[in-house]
Coordinates of C-alpha atoms in Angstrom, one line a residue:
M1 CA -6.6 -1.1 -6.3
D2 CA -10.1 -2.4 -6.8
A3 CA -11.5 1.0 -7.8
L4 CA -9.0 0.9 -10.7
W5 CA -9.2 -2.8 -11.8
D6 CA -12.3 -2.7 -13.9
P7 CA -12.2 0.8 -15.4
A8 CA -8.5 1.1 -16.0
M9 CA -6.4 -2.0 -15.6
K10 CA -8.5 -4.6 -17.4
P11 CA -8.9 -2.4 -20.5
A12 CA -5.1 -1.9 -20.6
L13 CA -4.6 -5.6 -20.3
A14 CA -7.2 -6.3 -23.0
L15 CA -5.6 -3.9 -25.4
R16 CA -2.1 -5.3 -24.9
F17 CA -3.1 -8.9 -24.7
P18 CA -6.4 -9.5 -26.6
G19 CA -8.5 -12.6 -25.8
L20 CA -7.5 -13.2 -22.2
T21 CA -9.7 -15.8 -20.5
P22 CA -11.5 -15.1 -17.2
D23 CA -8.9 -17.4 -15.5
Q24 CA -6.0 -15.5 -17.0
L25 CA -7.6 -12.2 -15.8
L26 CA -8.0 -13.7 -12.4
E27 CA -4.4 -14.6 -12.2
A28 CA -3.3 -11.2 -13.6
H29 CA -5.4 -9.6 -10.8
S30 CA -3.3 -11.3 -8.2
Y31 CA -0.1 -10.0 -9.8
A32 CA -1.6 -6.5 -9.9
Y33 CA -2.0 -6.8 -6.1
G34 CA 1.6 -7.8 -5.7
G35 CA 2.7 -4.8 -7.8
A36 CA 0.6 -2.4 -5.9
I37 CA 2.7 -2.8 -2.7
I38 CA 6.1 -3.7 -4.3
Q39 CA 7.7 -0.4 -3.6
D40 CA 7.3 -1.2 0.1
M41 CA 8.9 -4.6 -0.1
G42 CA 12.1 -3.5 1.5
Y43 CA 10.4 -2.5 4.7
Y44 CA 9.2 -6.1 5.4
P45 CA 11.3 -8.7 7.3
F46 CA 14.5 -9.8 5.4
G47 CA 13.9 -6.8 3.0
S48 CA 16.3 -4.0 2.0
H49 CA 15.6 -0.5 3.1
A50 CA 17.9 0.6 0.3
F51 CA 15.6 -0.9 -2.3
S52 CA 12.5 0.8 -1.0
D53 CA 14.3 4.1 -0.5
L54 CA 15.5 4.1 -4.1
V55 CA 12.1 3.4 -5.6
H56 CA 10.5 6.0 -3.4
Y57 CA 13.1 8.8 -3.7
V58 CA 15.3 8.2 -6.7
R59 CA 14.0 7.8 -10.3
S60 CA 10.7 6.6 -8.9
G61 CA 8.9 7.4 -12.2
D62 CA 11.6 5.8 -14.4
F63 CA 11.3 2.6 -12.3
V64 CA 7.6 2.3 -13.0
V65 CA 8.0 3.1 -16.7
A66 CA 10.7 0.4 -16.9
L67 CA 8.4 -2.2 -15.3
L68 CA 5.7 -1.4 -17.9
R69 CA 8.2 -1.3 -20.8
E70 CA 9.8 -4.6 -19.8
A71 CA 6.6 -6.5 -19.2
N72 CA 6.2 -9.4 -21.6
T73 CA 3.3 -11.4 -20.3
P74 CA -0.2 -10.5 -18.9
D75 CA 0.9 -11.3 -15.4
E76 CA 4.0 -9.1 -15.7
Y77 CA 2.0 -6.3 -17.2
A78 CA -0.6 -6.5 -14.4
F79 CA 2.2 -6.4 -11.9
A80 CA 3.6 -3.2 -13.5
L81 CA 0.1 -1.6 -13.6
G82 CA -0.1 -2.3 -9.8
A83 CA 3.2 -0.6 -9.3
L84 CA 1.9 2.4 -11.2
A85 CA -1.1 2.5 -8.7
H86 CA 1.4 2.7 -5.8
Y87 CA 3.3 5.5 -7.5
I88 CA 0.2 7.6 -8.0
A89 CA -1.4 6.8 -4.7
D90 CA 1.7 7.9 -2.8
S91 CA 2.2 11.0 -5.1
Y92 CA -1.3 12.3 -4.1
G93 CA -2.2 10.5 -0.9
H94 CA 0.8 11.7 1.1
P95 CA 0.8 15.4 0.3
M96 CA -3.0 15.8 0.1
A97 CA -4.0 13.6 3.1
V98 CA -1.5 11.8 5.3
N99 CA 1.0 14.7 5.7
H100 CA -1.8 17.0 6.9
A101 CA -3.7 14.4 8.9
V102 CA -0.7 13.4 11.1
P103 CA -0.4 16.7 12.9
M104 CA -4.2 16.9 13.2
L105 CA -4.2 13.6 15.1
Y106 CA -1.0 14.2 17.1
P107 CA -1.1 17.7 18.6
K108 CA 2.3 17.4 20.3
L109 CA 3.9 16.7 17.0
R110 CA 2.0 19.6 15.4
R111 CA 3.6 21.9 17.9
K112 CA 7.0 20.6 16.9
F113 CA 6.6 20.3 13.1
G114 CA 3.7 22.5 12.2
D115 CA 0.6 21.8 10.0
T116 CA 2.4 19.5 7.5
M117 CA 4.5 16.5 8.5
T118 CA 6.4 14.3 6.1
Y119 CA 7.2 10.6 6.8
E120 CA 10.8 11.4 7.8
D121 CA 9.5 13.7 10.6
N122 CA 7.9 10.8 12.4
P123 CA 7.6 7.5 10.6
T124 CA 5.6 5.9 13.4
A125 CA 2.9 8.6 13.4
H126 CA 2.6 8.2 9.6
L127 CA 2.2 4.5 9.8
K128 CA -0.4 4.8 12.5
T129 CA -2.3 7.4 10.6
E130 CA -2.4 5.3 7.4
F131 CA -3.6 2.3 9.3
G132 CA -6.2 4.4 11.0
F133 CA -7.6 5.5 7.6
D134 CA -7.8 1.8 6.6
V135 CA -9.7 1.0 9.8
L136 CA -12.2 3.8 9.4
E137 CA -12.9 3.2 5.7
A138 CA -13.4 -0.6 6.4
A139 CA -15.6 0.1 9.4
K140 CA -17.8 2.3 7.2
Q141 CA -17.7 -0.4 4.6
R142 CA -16.5 1.8 1.8
Y143 CA -14.4 -1.1 0.7
A144 CA -16.8 -3.5 -0.9
P145 CA -16.0 -7.1 0.1
D146 CA -17.9 -8.5 -3.0
A147 CA -15.2 -7.1 -5.2
Y148 CA -12.8 -9.6 -3.7
H149 CA -14.7 -12.9 -4.0
S150 CA -12.8 -13.9 -7.1
F151 CA -9.4 -13.0 -5.7
V152 CA -7.2 -16.0 -5.6
G153 CA -3.7 -15.0 -4.6
F154 CA -0.9 -12.4 -4.2
H155 CA 2.0 -12.8 -6.6
V156 CA 5.2 -11.1 -7.5
S157 CA 6.9 -11.0 -10.9
K158 CA 10.4 -11.6 -9.7
E159 CA 12.1 -11.7 -13.2
L160 CA 10.4 -8.5 -14.3
L161 CA 11.3 -6.8 -11.0
E162 CA 15.0 -7.8 -11.5
R163 CA 15.1 -6.5 -15.1
A164 CA 13.4 -3.2 -14.5
F165 CA 15.4 -2.5 -11.3
E166 CA 18.7 -3.1 -13.0
Q167 CA 17.7 -1.0 -16.0
T168 CA 16.7 1.9 -13.8
Y169 CA 19.5 1.9 -11.2
A170 CA 22.3 0.1 -13.0
I171 CA 22.8 -2.3 -10.1
P172 CA 21.4 -5.9 -9.8
L173 CA 18.5 -6.3 -7.4
S174 CA 20.4 -9.1 -5.7
S175 CA 23.1 -6.7 -4.6
L176 CA 20.7 -5.1 -2.1
F177 CA 19.3 -8.3 -0.5
A178 CA 21.0 -11.1 1.3
N179 CA 18.5 -13.4 -0.4
V180 CA 15.9 -12.1 -2.9
D181 CA 13.8 -15.2 -2.7
L182 CA 13.7 -15.0 1.1
A183 CA 12.7 -11.3 1.0
L184 CA 10.0 -12.0 -1.5
G185 CA 8.7 -14.9 0.5
S186 CA 8.6 -12.8 3.7
Y187 CA 6.9 -10.0 1.8
R188 CA 4.1 -12.3 0.6
Y189 CA 3.8 -14.0 3.9
S190 CA 3.5 -10.7 5.8
V191 CA 0.8 -9.4 3.5
R192 CA -1.2 -12.6 3.3
S193 CA -0.8 -13.9 6.8
L194 CA 0.8 -11.8 9.4
I195 CA -0.9 -8.5 8.7
P196 CA -4.4 -10.0 8.7
E197 CA -3.7 -11.4 12.2
M198 CA -2.8 -7.8 13.2
T199 CA -6.2 -6.7 11.9
K200 CA -7.9 -9.1 14.3
A201 CA -5.7 -7.8 17.1
A202 CA -6.6 -4.2 16.1
W203 CA -10.3 -5.0 16.6
H204 CA -9.7 -6.6 20.0
A205 CA -7.6 -3.6 21.1
K206 CA -9.7 -0.8 19.6
K207 CA -13.2 -2.2 19.4
D208 CA -14.7 0.4 21.8
E209 CA -13.2 3.3 19.8
I210 CA -14.4 1.8 16.5
R211 CA -17.9 1.3 17.8
R212 CA -18.0 4.9 19.0
T213 CA -17.4 5.9 15.4
I214 CA -19.6 3.2 13.8
P215 CA -22.1 1.9 16.5
S216 CA -23.4 -0.9 14.3
M217 CA -20.0 -2.4 13.6
T218 CA -19.3 -6.0 14.7
A219 CA -16.2 -8.1 15.0
R220 CA -17.4 -10.3 12.1
R221 CA -18.0 -7.4 9.7
F222 CA -14.9 -5.5 10.7
T223 CA -12.3 -8.4 10.4
Y224 CA -13.8 -9.6 7.2
T225 CA -13.9 -6.2 5.5
M226 CA -10.5 -5.2 6.8
S227 CA -8.7 -8.3 5.7
R228 CA -10.1 -8.0 2.2
A229 CA -9.8 -4.3 1.8
S230 CA -6.4 -3.6 3.3
F231 CA -4.5 -6.9 3.0
E232 CA -5.9 -8.6 -0.2
K233 CA -6.2 -12.0 1.3
E234 CA -9.2 -14.0 2.6
W235 CA -7.5 -15.7 5.5
G236 CA -10.3 -17.8 6.9
H237 CA -14.0 -17.9 8.0
S238 CA -13.9 -17.6 11.8
Y239 CA -15.0 -14.0 11.9
E240 CA -17.1 -14.0 15.1
R241 CA -14.3 -13.0 17.5
P242 CA -10.5 -12.7 17.4
G243 CA -8.7 -16.0 18.0
L244 CA -6.3 -16.6 20.9
G245 CA -3.3 -15.5 18.8
A246 CA -5.0 -12.1 18.1
R247 CA -5.9 -11.7 21.8
I248 CA -2.3 -12.4 22.8
L249 CA -1.0 -10.0 20.2
A250 CA -3.4 -7.3 21.4
F251 CA -2.4 -7.8 25.0
F252 CA 1.3 -7.7 24.1
F253 CA 0.9 -4.5 22.0
R254 CA -0.7 -2.7 25.0
L255 CA 2.4 -3.5 27.2
V256 CA 5.3 -2.8 24.9
P257 CA 6.3 0.0 22.6
K258 CA 4.9 -0.5 19.1
V259 CA 7.9 -1.5 16.9
G260 CA 8.4 -2.6 13.4
P261 CA 5.3 -3.4 11.3
F262 CA 3.3 -3.7 14.6
R263 CA 3.6 0.1 15.3
A264 CA 0.3 0.6 13.4
L265 CA -1.7 -0.9 16.2
G266 CA -1.2 2.2 18.2
F267 CA -3.4 4.1 15.7
K268 CA -5.9 6.8 16.4
M269 CA -9.3 6.9 14.7
P270 CA -9.2 9.8 12.1
T271 CA -11.3 12.9 12.7
P272 CA -14.0 13.9 10.2
Q273 CA -11.7 16.6 8.9
A274 CA -8.9 14.0 8.4
E275 CA -11.3 11.6 6.7
N276 CA -12.3 14.3 4.2
L277 CA -8.7 14.8 3.3
F278 CA -8.4 11.0 2.7
L279 CA -11.5 11.0 0.4
E280 CA -10.2 13.9 -1.6
S281 CA -6.8 12.2 -2.1
F282 CA -8.5 8.9 -3.0
N283 CA -10.6 10.7 -5.7
A284 CA -7.5 12.4 -7.0
T285 CA -5.6 9.1 -7.2
V286 CA -8.4 7.4 -9.2
E287 CA -8.7 10.4 -11.6
H288 CA -4.9 10.6 -12.2
Y289 CA -4.6 6.8 -12.6
R290 CA -7.2 6.8 -15.3
E291 CA -5.4 9.6 -17.1
R292 CA -2.1 7.8 -16.8
S293 CA -3.7 4.5 -18.0
N294 CA -4.8 6.2 -21.1
E295 CA -1.2 7.2 -21.7
V296 CA -0.2 3.6 -21.1
R297 CA -2.6 2.4 -23.7
A298 CA -1.4 5.0 -26.1
N299 CA 2.2 4.0 -25.4
N300 CA 3.3 7.6 -24.4
L301 CA 3.5 7.4 -20.6
R302 CA 5.9 9.8 -19.0
L303 CA 6.2 9.9 -15.2
P304 CA 8.1 12.5 -13.3
D305 CA 10.6 11.3 -10.8
R306 CA 8.9 12.3 -7.6
N307 CA 9.8 12.0 -3.9
L308 CA 6.8 9.7 -3.1
D309 CA 6.7 10.9 0.6
T310 CA 6.0 14.5 -0.5
G311 CA 4.8 14.3 -4.0
D312 CA 7.5 16.8 -5.1
A313 CA 10.1 16.5 -7.7
P314 CA 13.5 15.4 -6.2
L315 CA 15.1 18.3 -4.4
E316 CA 18.7 19.2 -3.9
Q317 CA 20.7 17.4 -1.2
G318 CA 19.9 18.6 2.2
H319 CA 16.1 19.0 1.8
Y320 CA 15.0 15.5 2.6
R321 CA 17.2 13.3 4.8
L322 CA 15.8 9.9 3.6
A323 CA 16.4 10.8 0.0
D324 CA 20.0 12.0 0.8
Q325 CA 20.8 8.7 2.4

C-alpha cells in the first residue's frame, strides 16, 4: 500500500478531486487501507465466505471497476483504489511468489502437490507462508515505519461497497451477511486490535528463529515495524517486550492446533530463494499498479476477471474447487 500511495494513489485523487487539504488526504489514506483488505473481509469473524469467494473468483475485475466507477467522494475513491491494490497484489503475488514458496517451505506438501501449490491445496500453509513473508520483511525493516506516522485510522466505505457489490453480482450485500455492520466492525477490530496482538505473540514464540535470520533484531523494533507494516495500526507504545496477553497467546498457540486467523503463528521463516520470489512479485505489483492507475486517471481502466488465487482467467467448472463452490 505505502509503496503506492505517493506515486500512484495521491495523483489519482488529486486529478479526480482537485484541492484536497492535507487533512482530507490523511482521511482518504485511511480509507485506502480499508479498501486494500476488503476482499478478505468475509474471512474474518462474523464475515461471509461467500462474499470473499465471489470477489476473489467471480467477476473479480468487474467488482473493482464498479467500486471505482461508483465512488463519489475522495474517501470512497481512495477506498476503491485500495481494493485495486488488493486485486493486483493477489494477481501477481500468488502465482509469482506464494504458490511456489509454499512447497519450498513444506517438503511433505511438495511431495504431494508438486512445485506449485494454490490456496485450495492447503489454505493453512498459504496463510503461514504469507505471514512469514511479513515477518521477514519487517525484521529486515524493508517496511519503513516513518511512512506511517501520519496514519490515523482504518475505515470502510460501506455504502460504496453495497452499491458496487450489488451492481456486480445482482444480489444485495446484506443477503450474504447476518449483520453487515457487525461483520464490518469485526473486520476493523481484527485488523486494528486482534492481529497486532498476534504480532507480539509471534515475536515471543519465534524470536530465536527471527534473531537467527536478523541477529540485530529486538522485540521493540520488531513489534513496532510489524504492527505498522502488516496491520496498519499503531496500537501502543509498550514495545520493549510482549505483554501478558501476548505471552498467554504464544503459550496457547504452542499447545493447540493453529485454527482460524491464528493459524499464521505456526509460520516458517522464508528461505532466501522464497524471499527473492516475494521481492520479484512485489516489484511486479508496484509496476502493474502504476500502469493501471494511469488507466484510472485516463478513465479507460479494464480489468480481466481473474481467479485471484492463481492469477489466471476463470476456468471451466472442475478446475478450481473454491471457484466452483
